[in-house]
Amino acid sequence: MTYRPRDLFDAVIEYHWSDLELSEFTVFNTCKDPLSILIAIVLSQNTNDLNSTRAYRSIAERIGCPMKPEDILKLGVDELARAIRVSGMQNVKARTIVNLAMSISVDELSNLDPQELRDRLLSIPGIGYKTADVFLLMYRKFPVFPIDTHIRRVLSRCGIVRVRDEYEVIRKTVEEYLPRDPEYLMKAHLSLIEHGRTICRARKPKCDQCPISDKCAKII
Ligand code: SF4
């Protein structure tokens, strides 16, 4: 590697950040209370932002927002699954959202020590590393770097991590290279996702148009 890994992240931010429409990400399209944001992140799994935003709005039409755990529990898994069908995996997601509502309070989401909160979230069935870390970064402004499939693909092609590395290995590797600044980490996270969606696509990556081509090992 003849460059600092940090340079690669800086270049991706510089290329994508100013054109990003944050309102197109479901997580920025919700009420600002912690449960609404966490539910939006759960809905975003394995679907696009258009469909997860529709699913989020469908819940909001039924229970309003800010979203309260007791209203989620009143809806129940079956009604919730019907409401979020458009996001796919609706039964799994509905069960996860009900688990959340049963397991953690709004006060805890807002005020628990971030590391303790991460452990608590990860103990809830259906909540994985990425969901917990996106919430900690976006809502709690905790300096953690969430890894999604686009980020895993881009960074493995660049030779920074290996595609089959475990989530925690990739996260810790990346965090060693980057400043513990939540604003920077949020920009890097979203810009890399955009890079994976538009240029370093799963099929037919556009290496000839890529702003980090000179830094990339092109392990495809
Ligand atoms: S040079 Fe190609 S493989 Fe490397 S990041 Fe860019 S698009 Fe992806």
Short mmCIF file of C-alpha atoms and ligand atoms in Angstrom, two decimals:
data_model
loop_
_atom_site.label_atom_id
_atom_site.label_comp_id
_atom_site.label_asym_id
_atom_site.label_seq_id
_atom_site.Cartn_x
_atom_site.Cartn_y
_atom_site.Cartn_z
CA MET A 1 0.00 0.00 0.00
CA THR A 2 1.63 3.24 -1.09
CA TYR A 3 -0.92 5.58 0.43
CA ARG A 4 -2.47 6.15 3.84
CA PRO A 5 -5.83 4.33 4.11
CA ARG A 6 -7.22 7.58 5.50
CA ASP A 7 -6.53 9.17 2.07
CA LEU A 8 -8.90 6.72 0.44
CA PHE A 9 -11.73 7.63 2.82
CA ASP A 10 -11.02 11.35 2.35
CA ALA A 11 -11.18 10.94 -1.43
CA VAL A 12 -14.49 9.06 -1.30
CA ILE A 13 -15.99 11.74 0.96
CA GLU A 14 -14.72 14.50 -1.30
CA TYR A 15 -16.20 12.84 -4.37
CA HIS A 16 -19.65 11.89 -3.03
CA TRP A 17 -20.56 13.90 0.05
CA SER A 18 -21.60 17.23 -1.43
CA ASP A 19 -24.05 15.53 -3.85
CA LEU A 20 -25.63 13.20 -1.31
CA GLU A 21 -29.33 13.77 -0.62
CA LEU A 22 -29.56 12.80 3.04
CA SER A 23 -33.36 12.90 2.91
CA GLU A 24 -33.23 9.86 0.63
CA PHE A 25 -31.82 7.76 3.48
CA THR A 26 -34.68 6.40 5.60
CA VAL A 27 -32.79 7.09 8.81
CA PHE A 28 -32.88 10.85 8.05
CA ASN A 29 -36.53 10.71 7.07
CA THR A 30 -38.08 9.91 10.43
CA CYS A 31 -39.16 11.60 13.61
CA LYS A 32 -36.11 12.40 15.66
CA ASP A 33 -36.96 10.22 18.67
CA PRO A 34 -34.68 7.22 19.28
CA LEU A 35 -37.26 4.48 18.81
CA SER A 36 -38.40 5.87 15.44
CA ILE A 37 -34.79 6.02 14.26
CA LEU A 38 -34.01 2.51 15.45
CA ILE A 39 -37.15 1.14 13.81
CA ALA A 40 -36.19 2.87 10.55
CA ILE A 41 -32.76 1.21 10.70
CA VAL A 42 -34.36 -2.21 11.22
CA LEU A 43 -36.69 -1.58 8.26
CA SER A 44 -33.70 -0.64 6.07
CA GLN A 45 -32.19 -4.11 6.28
CA ASN A 46 -32.03 -5.90 2.93
CA THR A 47 -34.12 -3.40 1.01
CA ASN A 48 -33.79 0.00 -0.61
CA ASP A 49 -34.51 3.32 1.10
CA LEU A 50 -37.67 3.90 -0.91
CA ASN A 51 -39.32 0.75 0.41
CA SER A 52 -38.05 1.11 3.97
CA THR A 53 -39.30 4.72 4.08
CA ARG A 54 -42.73 3.54 2.88
CA ALA A 55 -42.77 0.88 5.59
CA TYR A 56 -41.73 3.42 8.22
CA ARG A 57 -44.52 5.79 7.18
CA SER A 58 -47.01 2.96 7.30
CA ILE A 59 -46.19 2.41 11.00
CA ALA A 60 -46.25 6.17 11.66
CA GLU A 61 -49.74 6.40 10.11
CA ARG A 62 -50.95 3.82 12.63
CA ILE A 63 -49.25 4.99 15.84
CA GLY A 64 -47.99 8.50 15.08
CA CYS A 65 -44.61 9.68 16.20
CA PRO A 66 -42.57 9.95 18.30
CA MET A 67 -43.05 6.19 18.42
CA LYS A 68 -43.71 4.70 21.82
CA PRO A 69 -42.98 1.10 22.86
CA GLU A 70 -46.50 0.63 24.27
CA ASP A 71 -48.04 1.57 20.90
CA ILE A 72 -45.79 -0.90 19.08
CA LEU A 73 -46.84 -3.63 21.52
CA LYS A 74 -50.53 -2.76 21.00
CA LEU A 75 -50.07 -3.24 17.25
CA GLY A 76 -48.49 -6.65 17.76
CA VAL A 77 -46.37 -8.72 15.39
CA ASP A 78 -49.09 -9.63 12.87
CA GLU A 79 -50.45 -6.11 12.33
CA LEU A 80 -46.93 -4.72 12.26
CA ALA A 81 -45.89 -7.28 9.65
CA ARG A 82 -48.85 -6.29 7.47
CA ALA A 83 -47.93 -2.61 7.84
CA ILE A 84 -44.30 -3.08 6.76
CA ARG A 85 -44.81 -5.71 4.05
CA VAL A 86 -43.35 -3.39 1.40
CA SER A 87 -39.92 -3.56 3.08
CA GLY A 88 -39.68 -7.36 2.74
CA MET A 89 -38.79 -9.87 5.47
CA GLN A 90 -41.77 -8.36 7.26
CA ASN A 91 -42.30 -11.18 9.76
CA VAL A 92 -38.67 -11.12 10.90
CA LYS A 93 -38.58 -7.32 11.06
CA ALA A 94 -41.91 -7.12 12.91
CA ARG A 95 -40.68 -9.62 15.49
CA THR A 96 -37.45 -7.63 15.91
CA ILE A 97 -39.35 -4.36 16.39
CA VAL A 98 -41.60 -5.96 19.01
CA ASN A 99 -38.53 -7.41 20.74
CA LEU A 100 -37.07 -3.91 20.83
CA ALA A 101 -40.23 -2.43 22.30
CA MET A 102 -40.28 -5.14 25.00
CA SER A 103 -36.58 -4.98 25.85
CA ILE A 104 -35.42 -1.40 26.05
CA SER A 105 -36.90 1.96 27.02
CA VAL A 106 -36.70 5.25 25.19
CA ASP A 107 -34.83 6.67 28.16
CA GLU A 108 -32.21 3.91 27.94
CA LEU A 109 -31.81 4.46 24.19
CA SER A 110 -31.10 8.12 24.89
CA ASN A 111 -29.04 7.94 28.04
CA LEU A 112 -27.29 4.62 28.60
CA ASP A 113 -23.52 4.65 28.30
CA PRO A 114 -22.93 3.97 24.56
CA GLN A 115 -20.82 0.87 25.08
CA GLU A 116 -23.36 -0.55 27.51
CA LEU A 117 -26.14 0.36 25.10
CA ARG A 118 -24.33 -1.47 22.29
CA ASP A 119 -24.17 -4.62 24.42
CA ARG A 120 -27.84 -4.28 25.37
CA LEU A 121 -28.93 -3.82 21.76
CA LEU A 122 -26.85 -6.78 20.60
CA SER A 123 -28.55 -8.98 23.21
CA ILE A 124 -31.98 -8.32 21.63
CA PRO A 125 -32.98 -11.03 19.13
CA GLY A 126 -32.87 -9.66 15.59
CA ILE A 127 -30.52 -6.76 16.36
CA GLY A 128 -27.08 -7.21 14.79
CA TYR A 129 -23.85 -5.24 14.82
CA LYS A 130 -24.74 -3.02 11.89
CA THR A 131 -28.13 -1.97 13.28
CA ALA A 132 -26.65 -1.20 16.69
CA ASP A 133 -23.72 0.73 15.24
CA VAL A 134 -25.78 2.81 12.80
CA PHE A 135 -28.01 3.83 15.71
CA LEU A 136 -25.04 4.67 17.95
CA LEU A 137 -23.43 6.76 15.23
CA MET A 138 -26.51 8.51 13.84
CA TYR A 139 -28.46 9.10 17.04
CA ARG A 140 -25.95 9.01 19.89
CA LYS A 141 -23.08 10.51 17.86
CA PHE A 142 -20.82 7.77 19.18
CA PRO A 143 -17.62 7.33 17.12
CA VAL A 144 -18.19 3.89 15.65
CA PHE A 145 -17.93 2.86 11.98
CA PRO A 146 -20.86 0.67 10.85
CA ILE A 147 -20.09 -1.84 8.10
CA ASP A 148 -22.69 -2.72 5.48
CA THR A 149 -22.45 -4.93 2.39
CA HIS A 150 -21.41 -2.04 0.12
CA ILE A 151 -18.66 -0.93 2.49
CA ARG A 152 -17.41 -4.49 2.94
CA ARG A 153 -17.23 -4.92 -0.86
CA VAL A 154 -15.46 -1.61 -1.56
CA LEU A 155 -12.90 -1.99 1.22
CA SER A 156 -12.12 -5.60 0.34
CA ARG A 157 -11.62 -4.73 -3.32
CA CYS A 158 -9.29 -1.93 -2.23
CA GLY A 159 -7.25 -4.39 -0.16
CA ILE A 160 -7.97 -2.76 3.21
CA VAL A 161 -9.86 -5.77 4.62
CA ARG A 162 -10.72 -9.24 3.39
CA VAL A 163 -14.23 -9.87 2.13
CA ARG A 164 -14.81 -12.78 4.51
CA ASP A 165 -13.48 -11.01 7.61
CA GLU A 166 -15.91 -10.89 10.50
CA TYR A 167 -17.82 -7.67 11.10
CA GLU A 168 -15.87 -6.75 14.20
CA VAL A 169 -12.51 -7.32 12.48
CA ILE A 170 -13.46 -4.96 9.66
CA ARG A 171 -14.91 -2.34 12.00
CA LYS A 172 -11.86 -2.28 14.26
CA THR A 173 -9.46 -2.21 11.31
CA VAL A 174 -11.23 0.77 9.77
CA GLU A 175 -11.56 2.63 13.06
CA GLU A 176 -7.79 2.42 13.58
CA TYR A 177 -7.30 4.43 10.39
CA LEU A 178 -9.94 7.09 11.00
CA PRO A 179 -10.40 9.94 13.49
CA ARG A 180 -12.75 9.35 16.44
CA ASP A 181 -14.97 12.09 15.10
CA PRO A 182 -18.64 11.06 14.64
CA GLU A 183 -19.20 13.70 11.97
CA TYR A 184 -16.27 12.39 9.90
CA LEU A 185 -17.32 8.75 10.46
CA MET A 186 -20.89 9.50 9.37
CA LYS A 187 -19.68 11.19 6.18
CA ALA A 188 -17.29 8.30 5.46
CA HIS A 189 -19.99 5.69 6.14
CA LEU A 190 -22.62 7.28 3.87
CA SER A 191 -20.14 8.25 1.15
CA LEU A 192 -18.79 4.69 0.97
CA ILE A 193 -22.32 3.31 0.71
CA GLU A 194 -22.97 5.72 -2.15
CA HIS A 195 -19.68 4.67 -3.76
CA GLY A 196 -20.71 1.02 -3.55
CA ARG A 197 -24.15 1.74 -4.97
CA THR A 198 -23.08 3.89 -7.89
CA ILE A 199 -19.45 3.11 -8.86
CA CYS A 200 -17.99 0.10 -7.08
CA ARG A 201 -21.12 -1.91 -7.84
CA ALA A 202 -21.33 -5.62 -7.08
CA ARG A 203 -21.46 -6.37 -10.80
CA LYS A 204 -19.51 -4.38 -13.37
CA PRO A 205 -17.73 -1.87 -11.13
CA LYS A 206 -16.88 1.36 -12.96
CA CYS A 207 -13.15 1.34 -12.27
CA ASP A 208 -12.51 3.69 -15.21
CA GLN A 209 -14.64 6.39 -13.53
CA CYS A 210 -13.55 5.71 -9.97
CA PRO A 211 -12.01 8.55 -7.93
CA ILE A 212 -9.94 6.08 -5.87
CA SER A 213 -8.75 3.94 -8.75
CA ASP A 214 -5.13 4.92 -8.07
CA LYS A 215 -5.45 3.72 -4.46
CA CYS A 216 -7.35 0.51 -5.13
CA ALA A 217 -5.86 -3.00 -5.32
CA LYS A 218 -8.86 -4.00 -7.52
CA ILE A 219 -9.30 -7.38 -5.85
CA ILE A 220 -12.47 -8.26 -7.72
S1 SF4 B 1 -11.12 1.04 -8.69
FE1 SF4 B 1 -12.82 -0.37 -9.18
S2 SF4 B 1 -12.72 -1.96 -7.61
FE2 SF4 B 1 -11.55 -0.20 -6.85
S3 SF4 B 1 -12.99 0.99 -5.62
FE3 SF4 B 1 -13.00 1.84 -7.69
S4 SF4 B 1 -14.68 0.79 -8.74
FE4 SF4 B 1 -14.18 -0.40 -6.90
#
